[in-house]
Amino acid sequence: MKIVATDVVLTSPGRNFVTLKITTADGLTGLGDATLNGRELAVASYLTEHVVPLLIGRDARNIEDTWQFLYRSAYWRRGPVTMSAIAAVDMALWDIKAKAADMPLYQLLGGASRTGLTAYGHASGRDTEELFDSIRHHLELGFRAIRVQTAVPGIGTLYGVPTQPAVPGGRADDYEPAQRGPLPAEEDWDTRAYLRHLPTIFEAVRAEFGPELPLLHDGHHRMTPIEAAKLGKSLEPYDLFWLEDCTPAENQEALRLVRRHTTTPLAIGEVFNTVWDYQSLISEQLIDYVRSSVTHAGGITALRKLLDFAAQYQIKSGIHGPTDISPVGMAAALHLDLAIHNFGIQEYMPHSALTSEVFRQSFTFEDGYLHPGEQPGLGVDLDEDAAAKFPYERAYLPYNRLNDGTVHDW
Ligand code: GCO
Ligand code: MG
């Protein structure tokens, strides 16, 4: 089963996606997601210039060997660009193997360990009324767990709370962080204002929606360890499902201090790309959920091993699933989620109608549960004619400045 062709497809149906398509001599094709939000062309070029020449003529069946070869032969290890490129190859090869076996991928990964995947949706609002309306909207869509982000008095423009809908006329919680434009948008940050305000919001949400609904929150890497510890402690009465990315991800040791002070469950890792980023977090049980995506953590092969390692420490999955993970990366996550034992929850931000025209998906969302579907392989088809109608457009993630003008983590 030799690889005879590869294509790196760049498309922008509402937002940018990078997709690798691998074709074998038998005419099978596999898809892999290589989208790195705001830095898409770096991965596309890594694939085209450095990886594609290594793939032609290789046996598509040897997934583990190909992974080890791409990881070790580069000499320069890790990093989001390298690991997204390796992930795309890995996903495409699993897609091909499962199609050859005429099975949905989760069957090859060991079969289903559950009937559906609990998903959480993103609610947010510029005030309590808008936030409650957004939570109700997500409950109506079937979500059984809700991430709560909110505007904060004293902070102008803030992650997770759109000043206006991404789609003209759309909902205010329809949040799109990567904006097209020549320069990144500037947003604001004030930790003290945030720490004072957030517990009052969770108090109001619990009072309105009761004690049962699982609630999540994303701190987006903006606090120092002691600030994060204080926040975790102040949110304890509201029984969060998790507090995500409370400190910058680079320093694993920061989580020791946070952990010592709070029983609020902790999730981290959407910007990590290998198991090494989690080494002490997992072995010292400093976190409760692994947030990596299949796309940014080296693919199904690598994330499966990482999650097996986490399972030994009762740490569960919470795979990253914003709209900057393409439907291909999302499908890969769902097959993995269904097969592993230590599934925790899946983030789900539905893609736009335009994106779904380009990527035809077999996964379903019913009654709050995601399922990857029964189509052989990953279950995603790329309509290349539709993709060609939406050329790549440069887009940047925003960044933060404090009131005095200092750049801060976004
Ligand atoms: C999340 C994330 C996203 C990121 C985005 C950056 O938890 O879903 O924090 O909203 O900001 O993936 O590209
Ligand atoms: Mg996040």
CSV table of C-alpha atoms and ligand atoms in Angstrom, one decimal:
chain,number,residue,atom,x,y,z
A,1,MET,CA,0.0,0.0,0.0
A,2,LYS,CA,2.4,2.6,-1.2
A,3,ILE,CA,1.9,6.4,-0.9
A,4,VAL,CA,1.8,7.8,-4.4
A,5,ALA,CA,0.5,11.3,-3.9
A,6,THR,CA,0.0,14.0,-1.3
A,7,ASP,CA,-1.8,17.3,-1.4
A,8,VAL,CA,-1.6,20.2,1.1
A,9,VAL,CA,-5.0,21.9,0.8
A,10,LEU,CA,-5.4,25.5,2.2
A,11,THR,CA,-8.9,26.7,2.4
A,12,SER,CA,-10.7,29.5,4.2
A,13,PRO,CA,-14.5,28.8,4.4
A,14,GLY,CA,-15.0,31.5,7.1
A,15,ARG,CA,-11.7,30.7,8.7
A,16,ASN,CA,-8.4,29.1,7.6
A,17,PHE,CA,-7.8,25.3,7.6
A,18,VAL,CA,-4.7,23.3,6.4
A,19,THR,CA,-5.5,19.7,5.3
A,20,LEU,CA,-3.1,17.0,4.2
A,21,LYS,CA,-4.5,14.5,1.8
A,22,ILE,CA,-2.5,11.2,1.2
A,23,THR,CA,-3.3,8.9,-1.7
A,24,THR,CA,-2.1,5.3,-2.0
A,25,ALA,CA,-1.5,3.2,-5.1
A,26,ASP,CA,-4.7,1.3,-4.4
A,27,GLY,CA,-6.6,4.6,-4.7
A,28,LEU,CA,-7.4,5.0,-1.0
A,29,THR,CA,-7.2,8.5,0.4
A,30,GLY,CA,-6.7,9.8,4.0
A,31,LEU,CA,-7.1,13.2,5.5
A,32,GLY,CA,-5.2,14.9,8.3
A,33,ASP,CA,-5.7,18.3,10.0
A,34,ALA,CA,-2.6,20.5,10.1
A,35,THR,CA,-4.3,23.8,11.1
A,36,LEU,CA,-2.3,26.0,13.5
A,37,ASN,CA,-4.5,29.1,14.1
A,38,GLY,CA,-2.7,32.3,13.0
A,39,ARG,CA,0.4,30.4,11.8
A,40,GLU,CA,-1.2,28.2,9.1
A,41,LEU,CA,1.4,28.7,6.3
A,42,ALA,CA,4.3,27.7,8.5
A,43,VAL,CA,2.8,24.2,8.9
A,44,ALA,CA,1.8,24.0,5.2
A,45,SER,CA,5.3,24.8,4.2
A,46,TYR,CA,6.8,22.4,6.7
A,47,LEU,CA,4.6,19.7,5.1
A,48,THR,CA,5.2,20.7,1.5
A,49,GLU,CA,8.9,21.4,1.7
A,50,HIS,CA,10.1,18.8,4.3
A,51,VAL,CA,7.6,16.0,4.9
A,52,VAL,CA,5.9,15.3,1.5
A,53,PRO,CA,9.2,14.3,-0.2
A,54,LEU,CA,9.7,11.7,2.6
A,55,LEU,CA,6.2,10.2,2.2
A,56,ILE,CA,6.1,9.3,-1.5
A,57,GLY,CA,6.8,5.5,-1.8
A,58,ARG,CA,6.4,4.7,1.9
A,59,ASP,CA,4.1,2.0,3.0
A,60,ALA,CA,0.9,3.7,4.3
A,61,ARG,CA,0.3,0.8,6.7
A,62,ASN,CA,3.3,1.6,8.9
A,63,ILE,CA,1.9,4.3,11.0
A,64,GLU,CA,4.1,3.9,14.1
A,65,ASP,CA,7.2,3.6,12.0
A,66,THR,CA,6.3,6.7,10.0
A,67,TRP,CA,5.6,8.7,13.3
A,68,GLN,CA,8.9,7.7,14.8
A,69,PHE,CA,10.7,8.4,11.5
A,70,LEU,CA,9.2,11.9,11.2
A,71,TYR,CA,9.8,12.8,14.9
A,72,ARG,CA,13.3,11.4,15.2
A,73,SER,CA,14.8,12.1,11.8
A,74,ALA,CA,14.1,15.8,12.0
A,75,TYR,CA,16.6,16.0,14.9
A,76,TRP,CA,14.8,19.3,16.0
A,77,ARG,CA,12.1,18.0,18.2
A,78,ARG,CA,8.7,19.1,19.3
A,79,GLY,CA,7.1,22.5,18.8
A,80,PRO,CA,3.6,23.3,17.4
A,81,VAL,CA,4.6,23.5,13.8
A,82,THR,CA,6.5,20.2,13.7
A,83,MET,CA,3.9,18.4,15.8
A,84,SER,CA,0.9,19.6,13.8
A,85,ALA,CA,2.7,18.4,10.6
A,86,ILE,CA,3.4,15.0,12.1
A,87,ALA,CA,-0.2,14.9,13.4
A,88,ALA,CA,-1.6,15.5,9.9
A,89,VAL,CA,0.4,12.6,8.5
A,90,ASP,CA,-0.6,10.3,11.4
A,91,MET,CA,-4.4,11.2,11.1
A,92,ALA,CA,-4.3,10.6,7.3
A,93,LEU,CA,-2.6,7.2,7.7
A,94,TRP,CA,-5.2,6.1,10.4
A,95,ASP,CA,-7.9,7.3,8.0
A,96,ILE,CA,-6.5,5.1,5.3
A,97,LYS,CA,-6.0,2.1,7.5
A,98,ALA,CA,-9.6,2.2,8.8
A,99,LYS,CA,-10.9,2.7,5.3
A,100,ALA,CA,-8.9,-0.4,4.1
A,101,ALA,CA,-10.4,-2.3,7.0
A,102,ASP,CA,-13.8,-1.0,6.1
A,103,MET,CA,-14.3,0.2,9.7
A,104,PRO,CA,-14.9,3.5,11.5
A,105,LEU,CA,-11.6,4.4,13.1
A,106,TYR,CA,-12.8,3.9,16.7
A,107,GLN,CA,-13.2,0.1,15.9
A,108,LEU,CA,-9.5,-0.1,15.1
A,109,LEU,CA,-8.6,1.7,18.3
A,110,GLY,CA,-10.3,-1.0,20.4
A,111,GLY,CA,-14.0,-0.3,19.8
A,112,ALA,CA,-16.5,1.8,21.7
A,113,SER,CA,-16.1,2.2,25.4
A,114,ARG,CA,-19.4,4.3,25.7
A,115,THR,CA,-22.4,5.1,23.6
A,116,GLY,CA,-21.9,8.8,23.3
A,117,LEU,CA,-19.5,11.6,24.2
A,118,THR,CA,-20.6,14.3,26.6
A,119,ALA,CA,-19.8,17.7,25.0
A,120,TYR,CA,-19.5,21.2,26.5
A,121,GLY,CA,-20.6,24.3,24.6
A,122,HIS,CA,-19.4,27.9,25.0
A,123,ALA,CA,-21.7,30.4,26.6
A,124,SER,CA,-20.8,34.0,27.1
A,125,GLY,CA,-22.3,37.4,27.5
A,126,ARG,CA,-21.6,41.1,27.9
A,127,ASP,CA,-23.9,41.1,30.9
A,128,THR,CA,-25.7,38.6,33.1
A,129,GLU,CA,-28.9,38.7,31.0
A,130,GLU,CA,-27.0,38.0,27.8
A,131,LEU,CA,-25.0,35.2,29.5
A,132,PHE,CA,-28.1,33.6,30.9
A,133,ASP,CA,-29.7,33.8,27.4
A,134,SER,CA,-26.6,32.2,26.0
A,135,ILE,CA,-26.6,29.4,28.6
A,136,ARG,CA,-30.4,28.7,27.8
A,137,HIS,CA,-29.6,28.7,24.1
A,138,HIS,CA,-26.9,26.0,24.6
A,139,LEU,CA,-29.2,24.0,26.9
A,140,GLU,CA,-31.8,24.1,24.1
A,141,LEU,CA,-29.2,22.8,21.7
A,142,GLY,CA,-28.9,19.8,24.0
A,143,PHE,CA,-25.5,20.6,25.7
A,144,ARG,CA,-25.2,19.0,29.1
A,145,ALA,CA,-22.2,21.0,30.2
A,146,ILE,CA,-21.4,24.7,29.7
A,147,ARG,CA,-18.3,26.8,29.6
A,148,VAL,CA,-19.0,30.2,31.1
A,149,GLN,CA,-17.0,33.3,30.0
A,150,THR,CA,-18.2,36.8,30.9
A,151,ALA,CA,-17.4,40.4,30.3
A,152,VAL,CA,-15.7,42.1,33.3
A,153,PRO,CA,-16.4,45.7,34.4
A,154,GLY,CA,-13.2,47.6,33.8
A,155,ILE,CA,-11.9,45.4,31.0
A,156,GLY,CA,-12.7,46.7,27.5
A,157,THR,CA,-12.4,43.8,25.1
A,158,LEU,CA,-11.9,40.4,26.5
A,159,TYR,CA,-11.2,36.8,25.4
A,160,GLY,CA,-14.4,34.7,25.1
A,161,VAL,CA,-16.8,37.6,25.0
A,162,PRO,CA,-17.4,39.1,21.5
A,163,THR,CA,-18.0,42.8,21.1
A,164,GLN,CA,-20.0,41.8,18.1
A,165,PRO,CA,-21.0,38.4,16.5
A,166,ALA,CA,-18.5,36.7,14.2
A,167,VAL,CA,-21.2,36.3,11.6
A,168,PRO,CA,-23.1,39.5,10.8
A,169,GLY,CA,-26.5,39.2,12.4
A,170,GLY,CA,-25.4,36.1,14.4
A,171,ARG,CA,-25.5,35.6,18.1
A,172,ALA,CA,-23.3,37.5,20.5
A,173,ASP,CA,-21.8,34.2,21.8
A,174,ASP,CA,-20.8,33.2,18.3
A,175,TYR,CA,-17.1,33.9,19.1
A,176,GLU,CA,-14.4,34.0,16.5
A,177,PRO,CA,-10.9,34.8,18.0
A,178,ALA,CA,-8.8,34.8,14.8
A,179,GLN,CA,-9.5,38.0,12.9
A,180,ARG,CA,-8.6,38.7,9.3
A,181,GLY,CA,-6.5,41.8,9.0
A,182,PRO,CA,-3.0,43.1,8.6
A,183,LEU,CA,-2.3,43.2,12.4
A,184,PRO,CA,-3.5,41.3,15.5
A,185,ALA,CA,-6.3,42.9,17.4
A,186,GLU,CA,-5.5,44.4,20.8
A,187,GLU,CA,-7.5,43.3,23.8
A,188,ASP,CA,-7.4,44.3,27.4
A,189,TRP,CA,-6.6,42.7,30.7
A,190,ASP,CA,-6.8,43.5,34.4
A,191,THR,CA,-6.3,40.5,36.8
A,192,ARG,CA,-7.7,42.2,39.9
A,193,ALA,CA,-10.9,43.3,38.2
A,194,TYR,CA,-11.3,39.7,36.8
A,195,LEU,CA,-10.6,38.0,40.2
A,196,ARG,CA,-13.2,40.2,41.9
A,197,HIS,CA,-15.9,39.8,39.3
A,198,LEU,CA,-15.8,36.1,38.2
A,199,PRO,CA,-17.0,34.5,41.5
A,200,THR,CA,-20.1,36.8,41.4
A,201,ILE,CA,-21.0,35.6,38.0
A,202,PHE,CA,-20.7,31.9,39.0
A,203,GLU,CA,-22.8,32.6,42.1
A,204,ALA,CA,-25.5,34.2,39.8
A,205,VAL,CA,-25.3,31.3,37.3
A,206,ARG,CA,-25.7,28.7,40.1
A,207,ALA,CA,-28.6,30.6,41.6
A,208,GLU,CA,-30.4,30.6,38.2
A,209,PHE,CA,-29.5,27.2,36.8
A,210,GLY,CA,-29.1,25.1,40.0
A,211,PRO,CA,-26.4,22.9,41.4
A,212,GLU,CA,-26.3,20.1,38.8
A,213,LEU,CA,-25.3,21.6,35.5
A,214,PRO,CA,-21.5,21.0,34.9
A,215,LEU,CA,-19.9,24.5,34.5
A,216,LEU,CA,-16.4,25.1,33.1
A,217,HIS,CA,-14.2,28.2,32.8
A,218,ASP,CA,-11.1,29.1,30.8
A,219,GLY,CA,-8.5,31.4,32.4
A,220,HIS,CA,-6.5,31.4,29.1
A,221,HIS,CA,-3.1,31.4,30.7
A,222,ARG,CA,-3.3,34.8,32.3
A,223,MET,CA,-2.6,34.4,36.0
A,224,THR,CA,0.4,34.0,38.2
A,225,PRO,CA,0.3,30.8,40.4
A,226,ILE,CA,-0.9,32.7,43.5
A,227,GLU,CA,-3.6,34.5,41.5
A,228,ALA,CA,-4.7,31.2,40.0
A,229,ALA,CA,-4.8,29.6,43.5
A,230,LYS,CA,-6.9,32.5,44.8
A,231,LEU,CA,-9.3,32.1,41.9
A,232,GLY,CA,-9.6,28.3,42.3
A,233,LYS,CA,-10.4,28.8,46.0
A,234,SER,CA,-13.0,31.5,45.4
A,235,LEU,CA,-14.8,29.4,42.8
A,236,GLU,CA,-15.0,26.3,45.1
A,237,PRO,CA,-18.5,27.1,46.3
A,238,TYR,CA,-19.7,26.9,42.7
A,239,ASP,CA,-18.4,23.4,42.1
A,240,LEU,CA,-16.7,23.8,38.7
A,241,PHE,CA,-16.2,20.9,36.4
A,242,TRP,CA,-12.8,22.5,35.6
A,243,LEU,CA,-10.8,25.6,35.6
A,244,GLU,CA,-8.8,25.6,32.4
A,245,ASP,CA,-5.3,27.1,31.7
A,246,CYS,CA,-5.2,29.1,34.9
A,247,THR,CA,-1.4,29.8,34.5
A,248,PRO,CA,0.9,30.1,31.5
A,249,ALA,CA,1.5,26.7,30.1
A,250,GLU,CA,5.3,26.9,29.9
A,251,ASN,CA,5.9,26.3,33.6
A,252,GLN,CA,4.6,23.0,34.9
A,253,GLU,CA,5.8,23.8,38.4
A,254,ALA,CA,3.3,26.6,38.7
A,255,LEU,CA,0.5,24.0,39.0
A,256,ARG,CA,2.0,22.7,42.3
A,257,LEU,CA,1.2,25.9,44.1
A,258,VAL,CA,-2.3,26.1,42.6
A,259,ARG,CA,-3.0,22.5,43.5
A,260,ARG,CA,-1.9,23.0,47.1
A,261,HIS,CA,-4.5,25.7,47.6
A,262,THR,CA,-7.6,24.5,45.8
A,263,THR,CA,-9.9,21.6,45.1
A,264,THR,CA,-11.3,23.1,41.9
A,265,PRO,CA,-10.4,20.6,39.2
A,266,LEU,CA,-7.7,21.8,36.8
A,267,ALA,CA,-7.4,21.3,33.0
A,268,ILE,CA,-4.4,22.4,30.9
A,269,GLY,CA,-2.6,21.7,27.6
A,270,GLU,CA,-4.3,23.1,24.5
A,271,VAL,CA,-0.9,24.7,23.6
A,272,PHE,CA,1.2,21.7,24.6
A,273,ASN,CA,2.4,19.4,21.9
A,274,THR,CA,4.1,16.4,23.4
A,275,VAL,CA,3.9,14.1,26.4
A,276,TRP,CA,7.0,15.9,27.8
A,277,ASP,CA,4.9,19.0,28.5
A,278,TYR,CA,2.8,16.9,30.8
A,279,GLN,CA,5.5,14.9,32.5
A,280,SER,CA,5.3,16.2,36.0
A,281,LEU,CA,1.7,17.4,35.6
A,282,ILE,CA,0.6,13.8,35.1
A,283,SER,CA,3.1,11.9,37.3
A,284,GLU,CA,2.5,14.3,40.3
A,285,GLN,CA,-1.2,14.4,39.6
A,286,LEU,CA,-1.2,18.2,39.4
A,287,ILE,CA,-4.1,18.3,36.9
A,288,ASP,CA,-7.4,16.5,36.3
A,289,TYR,CA,-7.9,16.9,32.5
A,290,VAL,CA,-5.6,16.8,29.5
A,291,ARG,CA,-6.6,19.5,27.0
A,292,SER,CA,-4.4,18.7,24.0
A,293,SER,CA,-5.9,18.4,20.6
A,294,VAL,CA,-5.1,15.5,18.2
A,295,THR,CA,-4.0,18.2,15.7
A,296,HIS,CA,-1.4,19.9,17.9
A,297,ALA,CA,-0.1,17.0,19.9
A,298,GLY,CA,1.3,14.8,17.1
A,299,GLY,CA,-1.8,12.9,16.1
A,300,ILE,CA,-3.8,9.9,17.2
A,301,THR,CA,-0.7,7.7,17.8
A,302,ALA,CA,0.9,10.3,20.2
A,303,LEU,CA,-2.3,11.5,22.0
A,304,ARG,CA,-3.4,7.9,22.6
A,305,LYS,CA,-0.1,7.1,24.4
A,306,LEU,CA,-0.3,10.4,26.4
A,307,LEU,CA,-3.9,9.6,27.5
A,308,ASP,CA,-2.9,6.1,28.5
A,309,PHE,CA,-0.1,7.6,30.6
A,310,ALA,CA,-2.7,10.0,32.2
A,311,ALA,CA,-5.1,7.1,32.8
A,312,GLN,CA,-2.6,5.5,35.3
A,313,TYR,CA,-3.0,8.7,37.4
A,314,GLN,CA,-6.9,8.9,37.1
A,315,ILE,CA,-6.5,11.9,34.8
A,316,LYS,CA,-9.0,12.2,32.0
A,317,SER,CA,-9.3,13.6,28.5
A,318,GLY,CA,-10.8,17.0,27.7
A,319,ILE,CA,-9.7,17.2,24.1
A,320,HIS,CA,-9.5,20.7,22.6
A,321,GLY,CA,-12.3,21.3,20.1
A,322,PRO,CA,-12.6,25.0,19.1
A,323,THR,CA,-13.5,25.9,15.5
A,324,ASP,CA,-9.8,26.3,14.7
A,325,ILE,CA,-9.5,22.5,14.9
A,326,SER,CA,-10.9,21.4,11.4
A,327,PRO,CA,-13.7,18.9,11.1
A,328,VAL,CA,-10.9,16.4,10.3
A,329,GLY,CA,-9.1,17.0,13.6
A,330,MET,CA,-12.5,17.0,15.4
A,331,ALA,CA,-13.4,13.6,13.9
A,332,ALA,CA,-10.0,12.2,15.0
A,333,ALA,CA,-10.8,13.4,18.5
A,334,LEU,CA,-14.2,11.8,18.6
A,335,HIS,CA,-12.9,8.4,17.5
A,336,LEU,CA,-10.2,8.5,20.2
A,337,ASP,CA,-12.7,9.7,22.8
A,338,LEU,CA,-15.1,6.9,22.0
A,339,ALA,CA,-12.3,4.2,22.3
A,340,ILE,CA,-10.3,5.2,25.4
A,341,HIS,CA,-11.4,4.3,28.9
A,342,ASN,CA,-10.4,7.7,30.6
A,343,PHE,CA,-12.7,9.9,28.5
A,344,GLY,CA,-13.7,13.0,30.5
A,345,ILE,CA,-15.5,15.5,28.2
A,346,GLN,CA,-15.2,16.9,24.7
A,347,GLU,CA,-15.2,20.6,23.8
A,348,TYR,CA,-17.6,21.3,20.9
A,349,MET,CA,-17.9,24.5,19.0
A,350,PRO,CA,-19.9,23.7,15.9
A,351,HIS,CA,-18.3,24.8,12.7
A,352,SER,CA,-20.0,27.3,10.4
A,353,ALA,CA,-22.3,26.1,7.5
A,354,LEU,CA,-19.6,27.3,5.1
A,355,THR,CA,-17.0,25.0,6.7
A,356,SER,CA,-19.4,22.1,6.6
A,357,GLU,CA,-19.9,22.7,2.8
A,358,VAL,CA,-16.1,22.1,2.3
A,359,PHE,CA,-15.8,19.3,4.9
A,360,ARG,CA,-18.6,16.8,4.8
A,361,GLN,CA,-18.8,15.2,8.2
A,362,SER,CA,-20.4,12.0,9.5
A,363,PHE,CA,-20.3,12.8,13.2
A,364,THR,CA,-23.5,13.6,15.0
A,365,PHE,CA,-24.6,15.7,18.0
A,366,GLU,CA,-27.8,14.4,19.6
A,367,ASP,CA,-29.2,15.0,23.0
A,368,GLY,CA,-25.9,16.5,24.2
A,369,TYR,CA,-23.8,13.6,23.0
A,370,LEU,CA,-21.3,13.5,20.1
A,371,HIS,CA,-20.7,10.4,18.1
A,372,PRO,CA,-18.1,10.0,15.3
A,373,GLY,CA,-20.5,7.9,13.1
A,374,GLU,CA,-20.1,4.6,11.3
A,375,GLN,CA,-18.5,5.7,8.0
A,376,PRO,CA,-15.2,3.8,7.4
A,377,GLY,CA,-12.1,5.8,8.3
A,378,LEU,CA,-12.4,9.2,10.1
A,379,GLY,CA,-15.7,9.9,8.4
A,380,VAL,CA,-14.8,13.3,6.8
A,381,ASP,CA,-14.8,14.0,3.0
A,382,LEU,CA,-13.1,17.0,1.6
A,383,ASP,CA,-14.9,18.7,-1.3
A,384,GLU,CA,-11.8,20.1,-3.1
A,385,ASP,CA,-13.8,22.2,-5.6
A,386,ALA,CA,-15.6,23.8,-2.7
A,387,ALA,CA,-12.3,24.3,-0.8
A,388,ALA,CA,-10.8,26.0,-3.9
A,389,LYS,CA,-13.5,28.7,-3.8
A,390,PHE,CA,-12.2,30.0,-0.4
A,391,PRO,CA,-8.5,31.0,-0.7
A,392,TYR,CA,-6.4,31.5,2.4
A,393,GLU,CA,-6.6,34.9,4.0
A,394,ARG,CA,-4.0,36.0,6.6
A,395,ALA,CA,-5.6,36.1,10.1
A,396,TYR,CA,-4.1,36.7,13.6
A,397,LEU,CA,-5.1,35.8,17.1
A,398,PRO,CA,-5.6,38.9,19.3
A,399,TYR,CA,-3.1,39.8,22.1
A,400,ASN,CA,-3.6,41.6,25.4
A,401,ARG,CA,-2.3,44.8,26.9
A,402,LEU,CA,-2.7,46.0,30.5
A,403,ASN,CA,-4.0,49.5,31.3
A,404,ASP,CA,-0.5,50.9,31.4
A,405,GLY,CA,0.3,49.5,27.9
A,406,THR,CA,2.3,46.4,29.0
A,407,VAL,CA,1.8,43.3,26.8
A,408,HIS,CA,0.1,40.5,28.7
A,409,ASP,CA,-0.7,36.8,28.0
A,410,TRP,CA,-3.8,36.5,25.9
B,1,GCO,C1,-10.5,26.9,24.0
B,1,GCO,C2,-9.4,27.8,23.5
B,1,GCO,C3,-9.6,28.5,22.2
B,1,GCO,C4,-8.3,29.1,21.8
B,1,GCO,C5,-8.1,29.0,20.3
B,1,GCO,C6,-6.8,29.6,19.9
B,1,GCO,O1,-10.5,26.5,25.1
B,1,GCO,O2,-11.4,26.5,23.2
B,1,GCO,O3,-8.9,28.5,24.5
B,1,GCO,O4,-10.7,29.4,22.3
B,1,GCO,O5,-8.3,30.5,22.2
B,1,GCO,O6,-8.1,27.6,20.0
B,1,GCO,O7,-6.6,29.3,18.5
B,2,MG,MG,-8.8,27.1,26.2
